[in-house]
Short mmCIF file of N, CA and C and ligand atoms in Angstrom, two decimals:
data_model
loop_
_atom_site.label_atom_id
_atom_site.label_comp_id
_atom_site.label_asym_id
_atom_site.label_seq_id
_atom_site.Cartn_x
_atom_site.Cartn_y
_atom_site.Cartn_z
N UNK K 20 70.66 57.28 51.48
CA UNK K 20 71.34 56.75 50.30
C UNK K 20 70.44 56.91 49.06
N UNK K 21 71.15 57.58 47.92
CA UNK K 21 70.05 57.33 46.55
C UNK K 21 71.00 56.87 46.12
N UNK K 22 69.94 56.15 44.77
CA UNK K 22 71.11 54.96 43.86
C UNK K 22 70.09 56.20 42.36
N UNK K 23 71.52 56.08 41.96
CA UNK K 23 71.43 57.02 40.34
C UNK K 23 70.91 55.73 39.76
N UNK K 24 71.18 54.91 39.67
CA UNK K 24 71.00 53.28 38.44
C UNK K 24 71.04 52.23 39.09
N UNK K 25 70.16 51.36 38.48
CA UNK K 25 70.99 49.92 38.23
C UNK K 25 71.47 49.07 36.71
N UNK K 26 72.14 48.37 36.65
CA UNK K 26 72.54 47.87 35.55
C UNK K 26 72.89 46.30 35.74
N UNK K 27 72.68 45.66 34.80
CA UNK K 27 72.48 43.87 34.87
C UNK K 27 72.96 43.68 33.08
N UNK K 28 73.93 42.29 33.31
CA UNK K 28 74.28 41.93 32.03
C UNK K 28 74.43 40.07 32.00
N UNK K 29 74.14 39.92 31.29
CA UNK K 29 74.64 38.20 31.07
C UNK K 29 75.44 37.95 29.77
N UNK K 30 76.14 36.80 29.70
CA UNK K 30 77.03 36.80 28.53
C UNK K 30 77.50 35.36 28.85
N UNK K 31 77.42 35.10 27.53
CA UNK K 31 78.07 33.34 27.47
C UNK K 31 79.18 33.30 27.39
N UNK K 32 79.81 32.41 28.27
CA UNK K 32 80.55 31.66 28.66
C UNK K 32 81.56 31.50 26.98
N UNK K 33 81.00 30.76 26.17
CA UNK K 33 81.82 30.79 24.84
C UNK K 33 82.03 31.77 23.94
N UNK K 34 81.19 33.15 23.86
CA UNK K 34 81.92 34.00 23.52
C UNK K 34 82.75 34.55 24.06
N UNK K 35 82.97 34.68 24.71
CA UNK K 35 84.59 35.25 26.01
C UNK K 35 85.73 34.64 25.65
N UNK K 36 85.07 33.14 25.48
CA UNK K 36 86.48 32.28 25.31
C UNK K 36 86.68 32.13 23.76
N UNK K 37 85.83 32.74 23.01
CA UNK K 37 86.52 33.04 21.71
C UNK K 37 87.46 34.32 21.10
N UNK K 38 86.84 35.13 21.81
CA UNK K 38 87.40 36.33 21.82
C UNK K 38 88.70 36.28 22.59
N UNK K 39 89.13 35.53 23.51
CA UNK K 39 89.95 35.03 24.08
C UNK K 39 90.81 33.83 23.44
N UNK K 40 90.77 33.58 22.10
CA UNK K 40 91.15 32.53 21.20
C UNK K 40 91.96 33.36 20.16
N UNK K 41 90.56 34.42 19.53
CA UNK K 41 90.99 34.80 18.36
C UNK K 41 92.14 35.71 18.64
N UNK K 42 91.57 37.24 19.78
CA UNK K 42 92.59 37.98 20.15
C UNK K 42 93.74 38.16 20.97
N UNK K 43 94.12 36.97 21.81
CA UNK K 43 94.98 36.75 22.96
C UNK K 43 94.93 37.98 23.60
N UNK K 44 96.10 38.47 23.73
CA UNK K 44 96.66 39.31 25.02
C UNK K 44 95.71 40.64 24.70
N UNK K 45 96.14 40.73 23.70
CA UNK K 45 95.61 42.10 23.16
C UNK K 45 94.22 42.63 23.47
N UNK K 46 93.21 41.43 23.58
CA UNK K 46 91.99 41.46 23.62
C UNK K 46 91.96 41.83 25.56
N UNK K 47 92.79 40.34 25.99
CA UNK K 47 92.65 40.69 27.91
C UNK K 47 92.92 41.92 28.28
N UNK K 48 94.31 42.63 27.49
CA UNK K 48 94.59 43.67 28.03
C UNK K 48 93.67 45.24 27.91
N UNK K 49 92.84 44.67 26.78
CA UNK K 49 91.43 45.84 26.49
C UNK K 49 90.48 46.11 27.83
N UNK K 50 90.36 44.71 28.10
CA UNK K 50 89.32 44.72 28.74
C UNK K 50 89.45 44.39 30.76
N UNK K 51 90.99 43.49 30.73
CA UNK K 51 90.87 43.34 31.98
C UNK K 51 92.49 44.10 33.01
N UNK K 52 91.93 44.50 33.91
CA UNK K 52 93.59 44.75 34.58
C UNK K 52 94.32 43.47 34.89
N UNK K 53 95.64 43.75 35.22
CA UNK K 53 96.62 43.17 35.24
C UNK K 53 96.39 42.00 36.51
N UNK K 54 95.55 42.95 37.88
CA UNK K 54 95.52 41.58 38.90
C UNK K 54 93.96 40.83 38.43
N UNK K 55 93.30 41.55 37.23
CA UNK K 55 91.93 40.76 37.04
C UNK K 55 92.62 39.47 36.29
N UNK K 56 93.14 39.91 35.33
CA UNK K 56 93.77 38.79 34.63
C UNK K 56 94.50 37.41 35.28
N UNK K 57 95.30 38.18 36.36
CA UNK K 57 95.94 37.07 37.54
C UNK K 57 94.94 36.26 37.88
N UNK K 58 93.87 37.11 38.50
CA UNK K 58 93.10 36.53 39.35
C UNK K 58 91.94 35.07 38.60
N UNK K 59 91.56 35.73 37.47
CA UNK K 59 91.39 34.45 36.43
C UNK K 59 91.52 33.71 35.94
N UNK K 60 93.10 33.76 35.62
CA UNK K 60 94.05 32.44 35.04
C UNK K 60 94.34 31.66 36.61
N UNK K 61 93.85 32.47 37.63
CA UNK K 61 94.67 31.13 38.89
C UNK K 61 93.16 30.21 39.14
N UNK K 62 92.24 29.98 38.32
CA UNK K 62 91.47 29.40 38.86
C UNK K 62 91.01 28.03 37.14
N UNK K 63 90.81 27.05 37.28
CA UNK K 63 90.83 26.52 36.91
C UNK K 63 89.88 26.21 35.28
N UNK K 64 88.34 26.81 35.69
CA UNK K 64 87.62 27.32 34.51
C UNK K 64 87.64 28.76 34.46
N UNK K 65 89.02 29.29 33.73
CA UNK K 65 89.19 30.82 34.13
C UNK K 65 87.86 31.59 33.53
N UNK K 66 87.81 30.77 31.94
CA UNK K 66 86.68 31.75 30.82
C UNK K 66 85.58 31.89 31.60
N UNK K 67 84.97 30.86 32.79
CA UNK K 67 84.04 32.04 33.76
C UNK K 67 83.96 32.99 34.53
N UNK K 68 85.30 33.34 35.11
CA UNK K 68 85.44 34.54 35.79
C UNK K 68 86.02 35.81 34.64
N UNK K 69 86.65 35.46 33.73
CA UNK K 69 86.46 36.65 32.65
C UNK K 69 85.14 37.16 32.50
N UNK K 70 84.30 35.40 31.65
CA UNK K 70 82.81 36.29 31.60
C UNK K 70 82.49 37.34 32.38
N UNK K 71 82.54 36.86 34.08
CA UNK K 71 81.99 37.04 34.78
C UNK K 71 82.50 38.90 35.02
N UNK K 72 83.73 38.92 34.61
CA UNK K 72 84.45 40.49 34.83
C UNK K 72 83.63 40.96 33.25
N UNK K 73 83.68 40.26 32.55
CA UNK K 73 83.06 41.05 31.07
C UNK K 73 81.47 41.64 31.43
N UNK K 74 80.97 40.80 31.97
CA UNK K 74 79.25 40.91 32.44
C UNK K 74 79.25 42.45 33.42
N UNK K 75 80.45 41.77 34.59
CA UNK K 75 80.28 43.15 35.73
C UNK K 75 80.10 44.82 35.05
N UNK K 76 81.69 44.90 34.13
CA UNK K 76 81.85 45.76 33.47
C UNK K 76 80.92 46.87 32.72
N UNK K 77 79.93 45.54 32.09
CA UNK K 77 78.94 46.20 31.19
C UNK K 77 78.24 46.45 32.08
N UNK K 78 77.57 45.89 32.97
CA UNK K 78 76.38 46.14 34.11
C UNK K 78 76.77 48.00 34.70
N UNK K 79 78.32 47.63 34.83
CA UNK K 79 78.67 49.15 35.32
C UNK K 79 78.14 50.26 34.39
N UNK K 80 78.59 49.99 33.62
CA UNK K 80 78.28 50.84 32.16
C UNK K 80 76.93 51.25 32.36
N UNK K 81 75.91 50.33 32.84
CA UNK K 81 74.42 50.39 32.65
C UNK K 81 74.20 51.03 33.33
N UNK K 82 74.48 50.84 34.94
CA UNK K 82 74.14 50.99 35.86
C UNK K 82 74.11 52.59 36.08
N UNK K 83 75.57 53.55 35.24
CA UNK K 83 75.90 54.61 35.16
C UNK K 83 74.84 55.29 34.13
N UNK K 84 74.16 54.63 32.97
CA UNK K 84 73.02 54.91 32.07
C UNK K 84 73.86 55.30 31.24
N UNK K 85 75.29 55.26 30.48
CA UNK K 85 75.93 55.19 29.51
C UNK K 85 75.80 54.14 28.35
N UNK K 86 76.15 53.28 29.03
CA UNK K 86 75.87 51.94 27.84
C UNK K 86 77.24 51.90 27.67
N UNK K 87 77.68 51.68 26.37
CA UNK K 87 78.87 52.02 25.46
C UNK K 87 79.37 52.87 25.40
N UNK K 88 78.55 54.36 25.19
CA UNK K 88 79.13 55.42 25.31
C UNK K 88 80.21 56.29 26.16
N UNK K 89 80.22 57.36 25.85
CA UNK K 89 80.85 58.17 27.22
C UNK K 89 82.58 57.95 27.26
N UNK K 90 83.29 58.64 28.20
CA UNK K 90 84.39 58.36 28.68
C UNK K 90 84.75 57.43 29.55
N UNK K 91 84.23 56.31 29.53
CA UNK K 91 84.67 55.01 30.68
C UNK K 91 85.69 53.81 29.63
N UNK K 92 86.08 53.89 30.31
CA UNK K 92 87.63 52.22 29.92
C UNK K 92 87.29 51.31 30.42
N UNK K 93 87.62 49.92 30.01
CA UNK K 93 87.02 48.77 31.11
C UNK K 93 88.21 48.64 32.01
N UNK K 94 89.41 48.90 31.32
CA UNK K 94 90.45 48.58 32.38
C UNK K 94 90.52 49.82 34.25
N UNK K 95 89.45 50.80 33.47
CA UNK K 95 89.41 52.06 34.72
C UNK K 95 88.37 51.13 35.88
N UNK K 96 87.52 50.10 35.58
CA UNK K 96 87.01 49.12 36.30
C UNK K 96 87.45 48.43 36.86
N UNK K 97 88.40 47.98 38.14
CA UNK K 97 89.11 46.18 38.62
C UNK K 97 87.84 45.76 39.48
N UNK K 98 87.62 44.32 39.24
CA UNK K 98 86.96 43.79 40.24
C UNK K 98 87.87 43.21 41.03
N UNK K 99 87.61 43.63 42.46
CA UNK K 99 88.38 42.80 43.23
C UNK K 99 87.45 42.07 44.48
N UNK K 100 88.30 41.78 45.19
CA UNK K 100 87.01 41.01 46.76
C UNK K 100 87.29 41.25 48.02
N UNK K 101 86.50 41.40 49.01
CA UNK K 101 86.80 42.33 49.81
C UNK K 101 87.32 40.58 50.78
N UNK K 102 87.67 41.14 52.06
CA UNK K 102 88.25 39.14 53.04
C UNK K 102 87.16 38.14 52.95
N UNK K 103 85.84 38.77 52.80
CA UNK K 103 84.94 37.50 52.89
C UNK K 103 84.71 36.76 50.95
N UNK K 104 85.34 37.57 50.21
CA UNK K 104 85.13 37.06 48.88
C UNK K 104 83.70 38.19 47.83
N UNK K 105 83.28 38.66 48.47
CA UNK K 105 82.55 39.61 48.54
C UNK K 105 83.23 40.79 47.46
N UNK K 106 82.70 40.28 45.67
CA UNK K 106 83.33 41.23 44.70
C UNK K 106 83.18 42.68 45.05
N UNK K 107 84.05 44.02 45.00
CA UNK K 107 84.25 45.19 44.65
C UNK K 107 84.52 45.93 43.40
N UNK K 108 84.36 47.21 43.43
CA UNK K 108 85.07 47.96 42.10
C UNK K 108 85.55 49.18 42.71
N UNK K 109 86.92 48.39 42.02
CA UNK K 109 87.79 49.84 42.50
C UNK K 109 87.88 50.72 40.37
N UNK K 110 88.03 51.89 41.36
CA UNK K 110 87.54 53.25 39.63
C UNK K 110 89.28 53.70 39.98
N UNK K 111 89.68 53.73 38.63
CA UNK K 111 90.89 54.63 38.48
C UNK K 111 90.93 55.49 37.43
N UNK K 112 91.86 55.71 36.93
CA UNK K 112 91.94 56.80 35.81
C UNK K 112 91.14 57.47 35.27
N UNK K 113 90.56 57.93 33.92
CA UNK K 113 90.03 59.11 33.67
C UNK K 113 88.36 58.84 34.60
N UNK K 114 88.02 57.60 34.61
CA UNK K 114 86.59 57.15 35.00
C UNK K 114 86.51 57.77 36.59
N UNK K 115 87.86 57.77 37.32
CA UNK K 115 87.24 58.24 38.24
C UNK K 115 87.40 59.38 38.73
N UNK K 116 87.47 60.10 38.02
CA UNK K 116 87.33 61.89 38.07
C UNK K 116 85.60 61.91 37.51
N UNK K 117 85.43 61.14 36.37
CA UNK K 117 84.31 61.45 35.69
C UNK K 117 83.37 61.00 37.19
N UNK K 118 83.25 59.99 37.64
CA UNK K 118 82.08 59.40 38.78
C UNK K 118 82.38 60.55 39.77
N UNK K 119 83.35 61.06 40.33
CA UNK K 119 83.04 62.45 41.05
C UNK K 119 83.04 63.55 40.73
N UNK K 120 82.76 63.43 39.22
CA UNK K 120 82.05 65.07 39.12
C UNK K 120 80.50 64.44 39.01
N UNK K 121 79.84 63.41 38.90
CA UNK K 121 78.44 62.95 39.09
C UNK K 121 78.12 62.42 40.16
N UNK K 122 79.09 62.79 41.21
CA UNK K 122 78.74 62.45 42.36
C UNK K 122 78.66 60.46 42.77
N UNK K 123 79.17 60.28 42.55
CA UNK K 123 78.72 58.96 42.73
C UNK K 123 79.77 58.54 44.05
N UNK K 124 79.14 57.96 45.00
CA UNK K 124 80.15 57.89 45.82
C UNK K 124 80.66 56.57 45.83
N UNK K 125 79.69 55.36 45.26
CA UNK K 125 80.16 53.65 45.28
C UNK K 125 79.16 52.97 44.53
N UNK K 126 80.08 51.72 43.69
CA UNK K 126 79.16 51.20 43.15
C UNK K 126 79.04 49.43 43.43
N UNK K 127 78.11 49.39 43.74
CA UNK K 127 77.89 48.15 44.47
C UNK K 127 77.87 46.82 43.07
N UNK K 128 78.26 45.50 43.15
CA UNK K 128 77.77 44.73 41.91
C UNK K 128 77.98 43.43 42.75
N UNK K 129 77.89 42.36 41.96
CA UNK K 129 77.67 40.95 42.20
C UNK K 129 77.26 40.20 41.19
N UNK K 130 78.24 38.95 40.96
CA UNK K 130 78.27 38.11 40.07
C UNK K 130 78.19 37.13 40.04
N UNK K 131 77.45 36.27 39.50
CA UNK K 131 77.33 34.96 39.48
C UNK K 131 77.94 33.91 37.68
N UNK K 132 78.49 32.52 37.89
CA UNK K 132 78.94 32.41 37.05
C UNK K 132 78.53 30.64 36.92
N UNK K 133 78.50 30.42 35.46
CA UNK K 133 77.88 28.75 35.54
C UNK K 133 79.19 28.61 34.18
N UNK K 134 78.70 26.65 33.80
CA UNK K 134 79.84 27.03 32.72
C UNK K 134 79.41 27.61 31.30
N UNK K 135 78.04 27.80 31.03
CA UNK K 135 77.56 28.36 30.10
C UNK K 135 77.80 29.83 30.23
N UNK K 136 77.08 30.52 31.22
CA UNK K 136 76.94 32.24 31.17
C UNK K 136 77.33 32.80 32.34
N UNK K 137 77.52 33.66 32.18
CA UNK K 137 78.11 34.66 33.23
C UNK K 137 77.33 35.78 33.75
N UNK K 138 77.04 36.07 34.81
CA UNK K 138 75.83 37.49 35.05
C UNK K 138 76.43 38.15 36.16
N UNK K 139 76.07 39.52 36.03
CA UNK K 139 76.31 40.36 36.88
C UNK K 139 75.23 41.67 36.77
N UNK K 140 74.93 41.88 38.20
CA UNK K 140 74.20 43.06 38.63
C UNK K 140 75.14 44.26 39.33
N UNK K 141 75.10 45.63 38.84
CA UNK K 141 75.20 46.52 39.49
C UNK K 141 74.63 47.71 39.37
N UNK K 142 74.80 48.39 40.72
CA UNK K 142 73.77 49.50 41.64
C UNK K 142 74.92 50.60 41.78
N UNK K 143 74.62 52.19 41.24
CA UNK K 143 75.31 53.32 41.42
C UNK K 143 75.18 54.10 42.68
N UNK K 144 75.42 54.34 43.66
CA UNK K 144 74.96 55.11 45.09
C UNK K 144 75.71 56.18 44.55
N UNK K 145 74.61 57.16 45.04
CA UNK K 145 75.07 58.64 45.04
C UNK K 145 75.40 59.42 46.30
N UNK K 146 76.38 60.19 46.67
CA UNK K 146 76.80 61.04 48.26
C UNK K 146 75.79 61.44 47.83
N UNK K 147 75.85 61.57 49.71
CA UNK K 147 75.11 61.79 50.69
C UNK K 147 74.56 63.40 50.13
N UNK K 148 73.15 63.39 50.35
CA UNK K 148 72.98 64.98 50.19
C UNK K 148 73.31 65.80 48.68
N UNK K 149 73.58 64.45 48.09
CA UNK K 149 73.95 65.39 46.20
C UNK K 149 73.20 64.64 45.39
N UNK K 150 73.12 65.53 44.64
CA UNK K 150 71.76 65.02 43.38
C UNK K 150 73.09 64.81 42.02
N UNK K 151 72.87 63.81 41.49
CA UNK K 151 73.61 63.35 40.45
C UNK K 151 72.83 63.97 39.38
N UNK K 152 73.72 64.66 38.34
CA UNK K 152 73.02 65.11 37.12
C UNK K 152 72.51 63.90 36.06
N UNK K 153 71.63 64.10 35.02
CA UNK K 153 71.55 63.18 34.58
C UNK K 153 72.64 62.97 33.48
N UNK K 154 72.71 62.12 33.42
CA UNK K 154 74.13 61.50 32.27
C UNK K 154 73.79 61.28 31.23
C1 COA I 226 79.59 33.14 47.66
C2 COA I 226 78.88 31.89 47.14
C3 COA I 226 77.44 31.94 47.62
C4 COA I 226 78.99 31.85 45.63
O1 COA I 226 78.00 31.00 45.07
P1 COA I 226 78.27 29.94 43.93
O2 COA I 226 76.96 29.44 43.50
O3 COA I 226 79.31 28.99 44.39
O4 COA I 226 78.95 30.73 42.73
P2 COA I 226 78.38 31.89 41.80
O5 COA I 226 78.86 31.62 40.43
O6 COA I 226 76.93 32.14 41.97
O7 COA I 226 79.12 33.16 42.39
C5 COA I 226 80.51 33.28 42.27
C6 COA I 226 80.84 34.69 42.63
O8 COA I 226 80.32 34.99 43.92
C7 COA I 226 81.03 36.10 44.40
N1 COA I 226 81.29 35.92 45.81
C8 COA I 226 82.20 35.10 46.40
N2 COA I 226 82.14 35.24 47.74
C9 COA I 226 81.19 36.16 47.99
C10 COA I 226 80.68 36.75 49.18
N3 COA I 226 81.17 36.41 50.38
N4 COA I 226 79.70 37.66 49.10
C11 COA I 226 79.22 38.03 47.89
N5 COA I 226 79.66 37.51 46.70
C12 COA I 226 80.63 36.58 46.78
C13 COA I 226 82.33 36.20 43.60
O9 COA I 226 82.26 37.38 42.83
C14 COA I 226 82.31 34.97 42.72
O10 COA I 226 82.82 35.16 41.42
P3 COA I 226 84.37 35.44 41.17
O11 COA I 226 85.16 34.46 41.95
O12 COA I 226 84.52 35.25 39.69
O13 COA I 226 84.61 36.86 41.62
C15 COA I 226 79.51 30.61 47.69
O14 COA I 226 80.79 30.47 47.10
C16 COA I 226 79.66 30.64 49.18
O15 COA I 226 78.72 30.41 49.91
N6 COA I 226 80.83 30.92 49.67
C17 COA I 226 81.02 30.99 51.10
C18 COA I 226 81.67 29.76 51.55
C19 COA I 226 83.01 29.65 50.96
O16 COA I 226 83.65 30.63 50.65
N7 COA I 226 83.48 28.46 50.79
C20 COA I 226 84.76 28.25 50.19
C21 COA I 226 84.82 26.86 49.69
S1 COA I 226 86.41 26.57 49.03
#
């Protein structure tokens, strides 16, 4: 296994939920898919599991050594959880043509969330036997 990156982000808790004030839908629908969004409003302090998808997101970003840049969407990101609760990222649209032409075969992350800040770490694995160009 080689890992191309890692990437780590934290983010407060009250900017999420302002940005979530000022821009309503418009803003969720920038940034989160349709079952992320579900999956946040069914829980009771949702603005930490947004953070917590806002944090993952960027970590991805990092983790890939883009940042901001590049051709990635946040909505081409869903976090989801595998039966034990155990967050995933599933890649769709243009992002995931781009991660297999760099080879990337999975990207691992994990999040933690308080009611102040939100953090997340993630790790890029590259297939087996391929050298990822640099990005
Ligand atoms: C997983 C666990 C360690 C999380 O720790 P915590 O201090 O409560 O919460 P944190 O803010 O640090 O982490 C929350 C995140 O952990 C992640 N998580 C949940 N289950 C996980 C698992 N099995 N493996 C890895 N990560 C997990 C999730 O991404 C969650 O955030 P999300 O719901 O927004 O996606 C804890 O919930 C646990 O031990 N769970 C197992 C027992 C259990 O599920 N009990 C259910 C009680 S109702």
């Amino acid at each position: 296994m080689k890992i191309l990156g890692i990437g780590t982000d934290i983010v407060e808790c009250s900017r999420i939920a302002e940005m979530i004030d000022e821009h309503g839908e418009a803003f969720l629908r920038r940034i989160y898919t349709e079952s992320e969004i579900l999956y946040c409003h069914s829980h009771k302090r949702s603005t930490e599991h947004f953070a917590a998808r806002w944090a993952a997101k960027e970590a991805i970003f990092k983790c890939l050594g883009l940042g901001w840049r590049g051709p990635l969407q946040w909505t081409d990101f869903e976090i989801s959880h595998d039966e034990m609760g155990k967050p995933q990222v599933r890649v769709g649209g243009r992002s995931r043509d781009y991660l297999q032409s760099i080879h990337i075969q999975d990207i691992q992350i994990s999040l933690s969330h308080c009611r102040t800040h939100a953090t997340a770490m993630a790790i890029a694995i590259v297939e087996p036997n391929r050298h990822a160009p640099h990005v």
